[in-house]
Short mmCIF file of C-alpha atoms in Angstrom, two decimals:
data_model
loop_
_atom_site.label_atom_id
_atom_site.label_comp_id
_atom_site.label_asym_id
_atom_site.label_seq_id
_atom_site.Cartn_x
_atom_site.Cartn_y
_atom_site.Cartn_z
CA UNK M 1 35.51 -64.61 0.54
CA UNK M 2 38.44 -64.67 2.70
CA UNK M 3 40.02 -61.39 1.10
CA UNK M 4 36.67 -59.76 0.82
CA UNK M 5 35.92 -56.09 2.28
CA UNK M 6 33.81 -57.54 5.22
CA UNK M 7 36.40 -60.24 5.96
CA UNK M 8 40.29 -59.64 5.64
CA UNK M 9 39.95 -56.75 3.09
CA UNK M 10 42.95 -57.45 0.97
CA UNK M 11 43.11 -54.66 -1.55
CA UNK M 12 44.34 -55.68 -5.07
CA UNK M 13 43.21 -59.26 -4.78
CA UNK M 14 40.28 -59.56 -7.19
CA UNK M 15 38.60 -62.58 -8.79
CA UNK M 16 40.61 -62.48 -11.99
CA UNK M 17 43.99 -62.44 -10.05
CA UNK M 18 42.88 -65.30 -7.86
CA UNK M 19 41.73 -67.36 -10.90
CA UNK M 20 45.04 -66.75 -12.43
CA UNK M 21 46.75 -67.88 -9.32
CA UNK M 22 44.67 -71.02 -8.88
CA UNK M 23 44.99 -71.99 -12.62
CA UNK M 24 48.80 -71.76 -12.32
CA UNK M 25 48.91 -73.98 -9.21
CA UNK M 26 50.39 -71.28 -7.30
CA UNK M 27 47.38 -71.11 -4.65
CA UNK M 28 45.21 -74.09 -3.64
CA UNK M 29 44.29 -72.75 -0.12
CA UNK M 30 44.13 -69.67 1.96
CA UNK M 31 47.57 -70.21 3.50
CA UNK M 32 49.13 -70.44 0.02
CA UNK M 33 48.38 -66.67 -0.31
CA UNK M 34 50.78 -65.79 2.43
CA UNK M 35 53.47 -67.71 0.78
CA UNK M 36 53.38 -65.64 -2.42
CA UNK M 37 56.36 -63.14 -2.90
CA UNK M 38 56.62 -59.95 -4.97
CA UNK M 39 58.90 -61.70 -7.49
CA UNK M 40 56.50 -64.39 -8.41
CA UNK M 41 53.50 -62.05 -8.49
CA UNK M 42 55.09 -59.74 -10.82
CA UNK M 43 55.50 -62.51 -13.36
CA UNK M 44 51.72 -62.54 -13.67
CA UNK M 45 49.67 -60.83 -16.35
CA UNK M 46 48.90 -57.21 -15.59
CA UNK M 47 51.13 -57.28 -12.49
CA UNK M 48 54.00 -54.97 -12.28
CA UNK M 49 56.70 -54.68 -9.47
CA UNK M 50 54.83 -51.99 -7.81
CA UNK M 51 51.53 -53.78 -7.74
CA UNK M 52 53.13 -56.87 -6.72
CA UNK M 53 54.96 -55.20 -3.74
CA UNK M 54 51.73 -53.53 -2.69
CA UNK M 55 49.64 -56.88 -2.83
CA UNK M 56 52.40 -58.61 -0.54
CA UNK M 57 52.10 -55.72 1.89
CA UNK M 58 48.30 -55.85 1.77
CA UNK M 59 48.43 -59.44 2.57
CA UNK M 60 50.88 -59.13 5.57
CA UNK M 61 48.82 -56.44 6.85
CA UNK M 62 45.51 -58.43 6.80
CA UNK M 63 47.22 -60.69 9.50
CA UNK M 64 46.31 -57.79 11.93
CA UNK M 65 42.49 -57.62 11.07
CA UNK M 66 40.37 -58.22 14.31
CA UNK M 67 39.33 -61.60 15.33
CA UNK M 68 35.79 -61.21 14.25
CA UNK M 69 36.82 -60.53 10.54
CA UNK M 70 39.11 -63.49 10.66
CA UNK M 71 36.07 -65.64 11.95
CA UNK M 72 33.80 -64.36 9.12
CA UNK M 73 36.49 -64.98 6.55
CA UNK M 74 36.59 -68.80 7.36
CA UNK M 75 33.36 -69.02 5.54
CA UNK M 76 31.55 -71.19 8.07
CA UNK M 77 27.93 -71.91 6.83
CA UNK M 78 25.37 -69.54 8.26
CA UNK M 79 27.94 -67.43 10.12
CA UNK M 80 27.62 -64.11 8.49
CA UNK M 81 29.19 -60.67 9.61
CA UNK M 82 26.59 -59.97 12.52
CA UNK M 83 26.76 -63.50 13.92
CA UNK M 84 30.72 -63.45 13.52
CA UNK M 85 30.73 -60.35 15.77
CA UNK M 86 28.57 -61.97 18.31
CA UNK M 87 30.60 -65.20 18.57
CA UNK M 88 33.87 -63.19 18.63
CA UNK M 89 32.53 -61.21 21.61
CA UNK M 90 31.34 -64.35 23.45
CA UNK M 91 34.32 -66.54 22.67
CA UNK M 92 37.51 -64.60 22.47
CA UNK M 93 39.57 -67.02 20.47
CA UNK M 94 39.21 -69.76 18.00
CA UNK M 95 40.32 -72.20 20.63
CA UNK M 96 37.41 -71.21 23.07
CA UNK M 97 34.81 -71.22 20.10
CA UNK M 98 36.19 -74.68 19.14
CA UNK M 99 35.87 -75.96 22.83
CA UNK M 100 32.25 -74.64 22.89
CA UNK M 101 31.28 -76.12 19.56
CA UNK M 102 32.60 -79.55 20.32
CA UNK M 103 31.25 -79.51 23.74
CA UNK M 104 27.81 -78.58 22.34
CA UNK M 105 27.68 -82.42 21.13
CA UNK M 106 27.61 -83.58 24.66
CA UNK M 107 24.98 -83.19 27.42
CA UNK M 108 25.86 -79.72 28.62
CA UNK M 109 23.02 -77.37 29.21
CA UNK M 110 22.39 -74.67 28.19
CA UNK M 111 24.34 -74.91 25.04
CA UNK M 112 27.07 -72.24 25.25
CA UNK M 113 26.61 -71.46 21.51
CA UNK M 114 22.97 -70.91 21.56
CA UNK M 115 23.21 -68.91 24.75
CA UNK M 116 24.71 -66.29 22.50
CA UNK M 117 22.20 -63.66 21.45
CA UNK M 118 21.37 -64.45 17.67
CA UNK M 119 22.91 -67.92 17.62
CA UNK M 120 20.22 -70.67 16.92
CA UNK M 121 20.35 -74.40 16.66
CA UNK M 122 21.24 -74.22 12.86
CA UNK M 123 24.28 -71.96 13.32
CA UNK M 124 25.55 -74.06 16.32
CA UNK M 125 25.20 -77.34 14.37
CA UNK M 126 27.18 -75.62 11.47
CA UNK M 127 29.88 -74.67 13.86
CA UNK M 128 30.10 -78.24 15.34
CA UNK M 129 30.42 -79.86 12.00
CA UNK M 130 33.05 -77.09 11.02
CA UNK M 131 35.24 -77.59 14.00
CA UNK M 132 34.76 -81.42 13.95
CA UNK M 133 36.36 -81.55 10.41
CA UNK M 134 40.13 -82.23 10.66
CA UNK M 135 40.91 -80.26 7.58
CA UNK M 136 39.50 -77.09 9.12
CA UNK M 137 41.39 -77.55 12.31
CA UNK M 138 44.63 -77.94 10.22
CA UNK M 139 43.60 -74.77 8.36
CA UNK M 140 43.49 -72.90 11.77
CA UNK M 141 46.90 -74.35 12.80
CA UNK M 142 48.51 -73.28 9.49
CA UNK M 143 47.01 -69.67 9.89
CA UNK M 144 48.45 -69.52 13.53
CA UNK M 145 51.94 -70.39 12.13
CA UNK M 146 51.53 -67.66 9.51
CA UNK M 147 51.00 -65.18 12.27
CA UNK M 148 47.24 -64.89 12.62
CA UNK M 149 46.08 -64.32 16.16
CA UNK M 150 42.62 -66.07 15.67
CA UNK M 151 41.81 -64.21 18.85
CA UNK M 152 40.64 -60.91 20.27
CA UNK M 153 43.20 -58.32 20.92
CA UNK M 154 44.17 -57.66 24.52
CA UNK M 155 42.44 -54.34 25.82
CA UNK M 156 44.78 -51.38 25.56
CA UNK M 157 45.65 -49.47 28.73
CA UNK M 158 44.52 -46.02 28.63
CA UNK M 159 48.00 -44.62 29.66
CA UNK M 160 47.79 -45.76 33.33
CA UNK M 161 44.60 -43.83 34.27
CA UNK M 162 41.63 -45.53 36.22
CA UNK M 163 39.76 -48.27 34.13
CA UNK M 164 36.64 -47.19 32.35
CA UNK M 165 33.56 -47.61 34.42
CA UNK M 166 31.81 -50.94 33.72
CA UNK M 167 28.66 -50.85 36.02
CA UNK M 168 27.38 -54.02 34.45
CA UNK M 169 30.51 -56.11 34.67
CA UNK M 170 29.85 -59.83 35.23
CA UNK M 171 26.06 -59.38 34.77
CA UNK M 172 24.15 -61.38 32.19
CA UNK M 173 20.88 -60.04 30.52
CA UNK M 174 18.30 -61.41 28.22
CA UNK M 175 16.32 -59.05 25.99
CA UNK M 176 12.85 -59.78 25.07
CA UNK M 177 10.06 -57.60 23.43
CA UNK M 178 10.02 -54.00 22.04
CA UNK M 179 11.39 -51.20 24.16
CA UNK M 180 10.05 -47.59 23.87
CA UNK M 181 13.24 -46.09 22.49
CA UNK M 182 15.82 -48.53 22.22
CA UNK M 183 16.21 -51.04 19.35
CA UNK M 184 17.45 -54.68 20.48
CA UNK M 185 20.81 -54.02 18.96
CA UNK M 186 21.22 -50.65 20.78
CA UNK M 187 20.25 -52.14 23.95
CA UNK M 188 22.78 -54.91 23.49
CA UNK M 189 25.55 -52.35 22.54
CA UNK M 190 24.82 -50.39 25.66
CA UNK M 191 24.87 -53.47 27.92
CA UNK M 192 28.02 -54.80 26.34
CA UNK M 193 29.82 -51.37 26.41
CA UNK M 194 29.13 -51.30 30.28
CA UNK M 195 30.78 -54.76 30.87
CA UNK M 196 27.46 -56.94 30.63
CA UNK M 197 26.74 -59.82 28.58
CA UNK M 198 23.59 -60.37 26.49
CA UNK M 199 22.66 -64.13 26.17
CA UNK M 200 19.68 -65.72 24.36
CA UNK M 201 17.85 -67.93 26.97
CA UNK M 202 16.71 -67.33 30.57
CA UNK M 203 18.15 -69.47 33.34
CA UNK M 204 18.51 -69.11 37.09
CA UNK M 205 22.03 -67.72 36.49
CA UNK M 206 20.53 -64.83 34.41
CA UNK M 207 20.83 -61.46 36.35
CA UNK M 208 18.20 -59.31 34.57
CA UNK M 209 15.55 -59.87 31.86
CA UNK M 210 14.87 -56.61 29.99
CA UNK M 211 11.36 -56.70 28.70
CA UNK M 212 9.45 -54.41 26.43
CA UNK M 213 6.07 -54.56 24.81
CA UNK M 214 4.87 -58.11 23.59
CA UNK M 215 7.51 -59.80 25.68
CA UNK M 216 6.96 -63.55 25.35
CA UNK M 217 7.85 -66.64 27.01
CA UNK M 218 11.33 -65.41 28.19
CA UNK M 219 9.38 -62.91 30.48
CA UNK M 220 7.22 -65.80 31.55
CA UNK M 221 10.08 -68.02 32.35
CA UNK M 222 11.87 -65.13 34.19
CA UNK M 223 8.96 -64.64 36.47
CA UNK M 224 8.71 -68.30 37.12
CA UNK M 225 12.34 -68.60 38.08
CA UNK M 226 12.26 -65.43 40.02
CA UNK M 227 14.81 -63.42 37.82
CA UNK M 228 14.99 -59.76 38.00
CA UNK M 229 12.74 -57.99 35.25
CA UNK M 230 13.55 -54.58 33.98
CA UNK M 231 11.77 -52.14 31.72
CA UNK M 232 13.84 -49.67 29.60
CA UNK M 233 13.84 -47.21 32.55
CA UNK M 234 15.18 -49.91 34.89
CA UNK M 235 17.90 -50.60 32.48
CA UNK M 236 19.08 -47.11 32.00
CA UNK M 237 19.03 -46.73 35.78
CA UNK M 238 21.49 -49.52 35.91
CA UNK M 239 23.53 -48.04 33.18
CA UNK M 240 23.42 -44.54 34.60
CA UNK M 241 22.27 -43.02 31.40
CA UNK M 242 20.07 -40.22 30.73
CA UNK M 243 16.89 -41.20 28.50
CA UNK M 244 17.62 -38.09 26.31
#
C-alpha cells in the first residue's frame, strides 16, 4: 500500500519483490525499505545492477511526495485518497493532525476532525486510535529521521510579484443542498482556491452557508444562528467569477 500509485508511487517495487524482501528478513517495516542499498538488491532474483540502482533512486525520490500521499500511504483505516487530501488541507502536518486527533478524545467542541468536510465520526475515531498507538507514533518518528517531511510544502513565491488574490482568505463556509451548476466538490475547490475553508458543520463562527436545492438541517441551523446564507450566485459574487 505504501508504495502504490496513489500513495508514494515507487516504481519497480511490486508484490513479488516485496514478498522476497520480507521472506529473506530484509524488510519488516516501511522504514526498512529506505535502508536497502543497490548492492543488496542486486543479489536478489531477477534484480540486476541497473534495476537495483533505479529502485534505490525511486525510493529516495518518494521522500518528496506531497503530504497527502504520505498520509494516505500510512494505511489508516477509513482514510482513503479523497479523505487524505481533505485532512492534509486542514492539518498541514502529521503533528497538527495528531494533536487534533488526540484532542478529540476530550470535551472540545466542535470536533476539529469532523469539522473537515467529508470526515465523519467513524473516520475521526479511526484517526484517534491510530495516533494513540505508540507503534504508529514511532513509525512517524522513523520516517521523519529518514527525511520525510510529513507536512505540506511551503508555498512557493511567484518570483517576487504580488501574491495571488485570495478574496475568501480567513472565511469559513458550509455547503448544503444541490447548486444549479456546481457540484459540491467543484464549489469546495473554488472556495479553497480563493483562500476560504470548507467545514462540515454550522456554528456561530461560520461565515457563510452556501445553500442549494433540498438544503437540510444545516440551512435551518444557519438561519437560527443568524449566519449568512448564500446561493450559487452569491458565492460567485464573493469569488468574483463569471457564471459562464
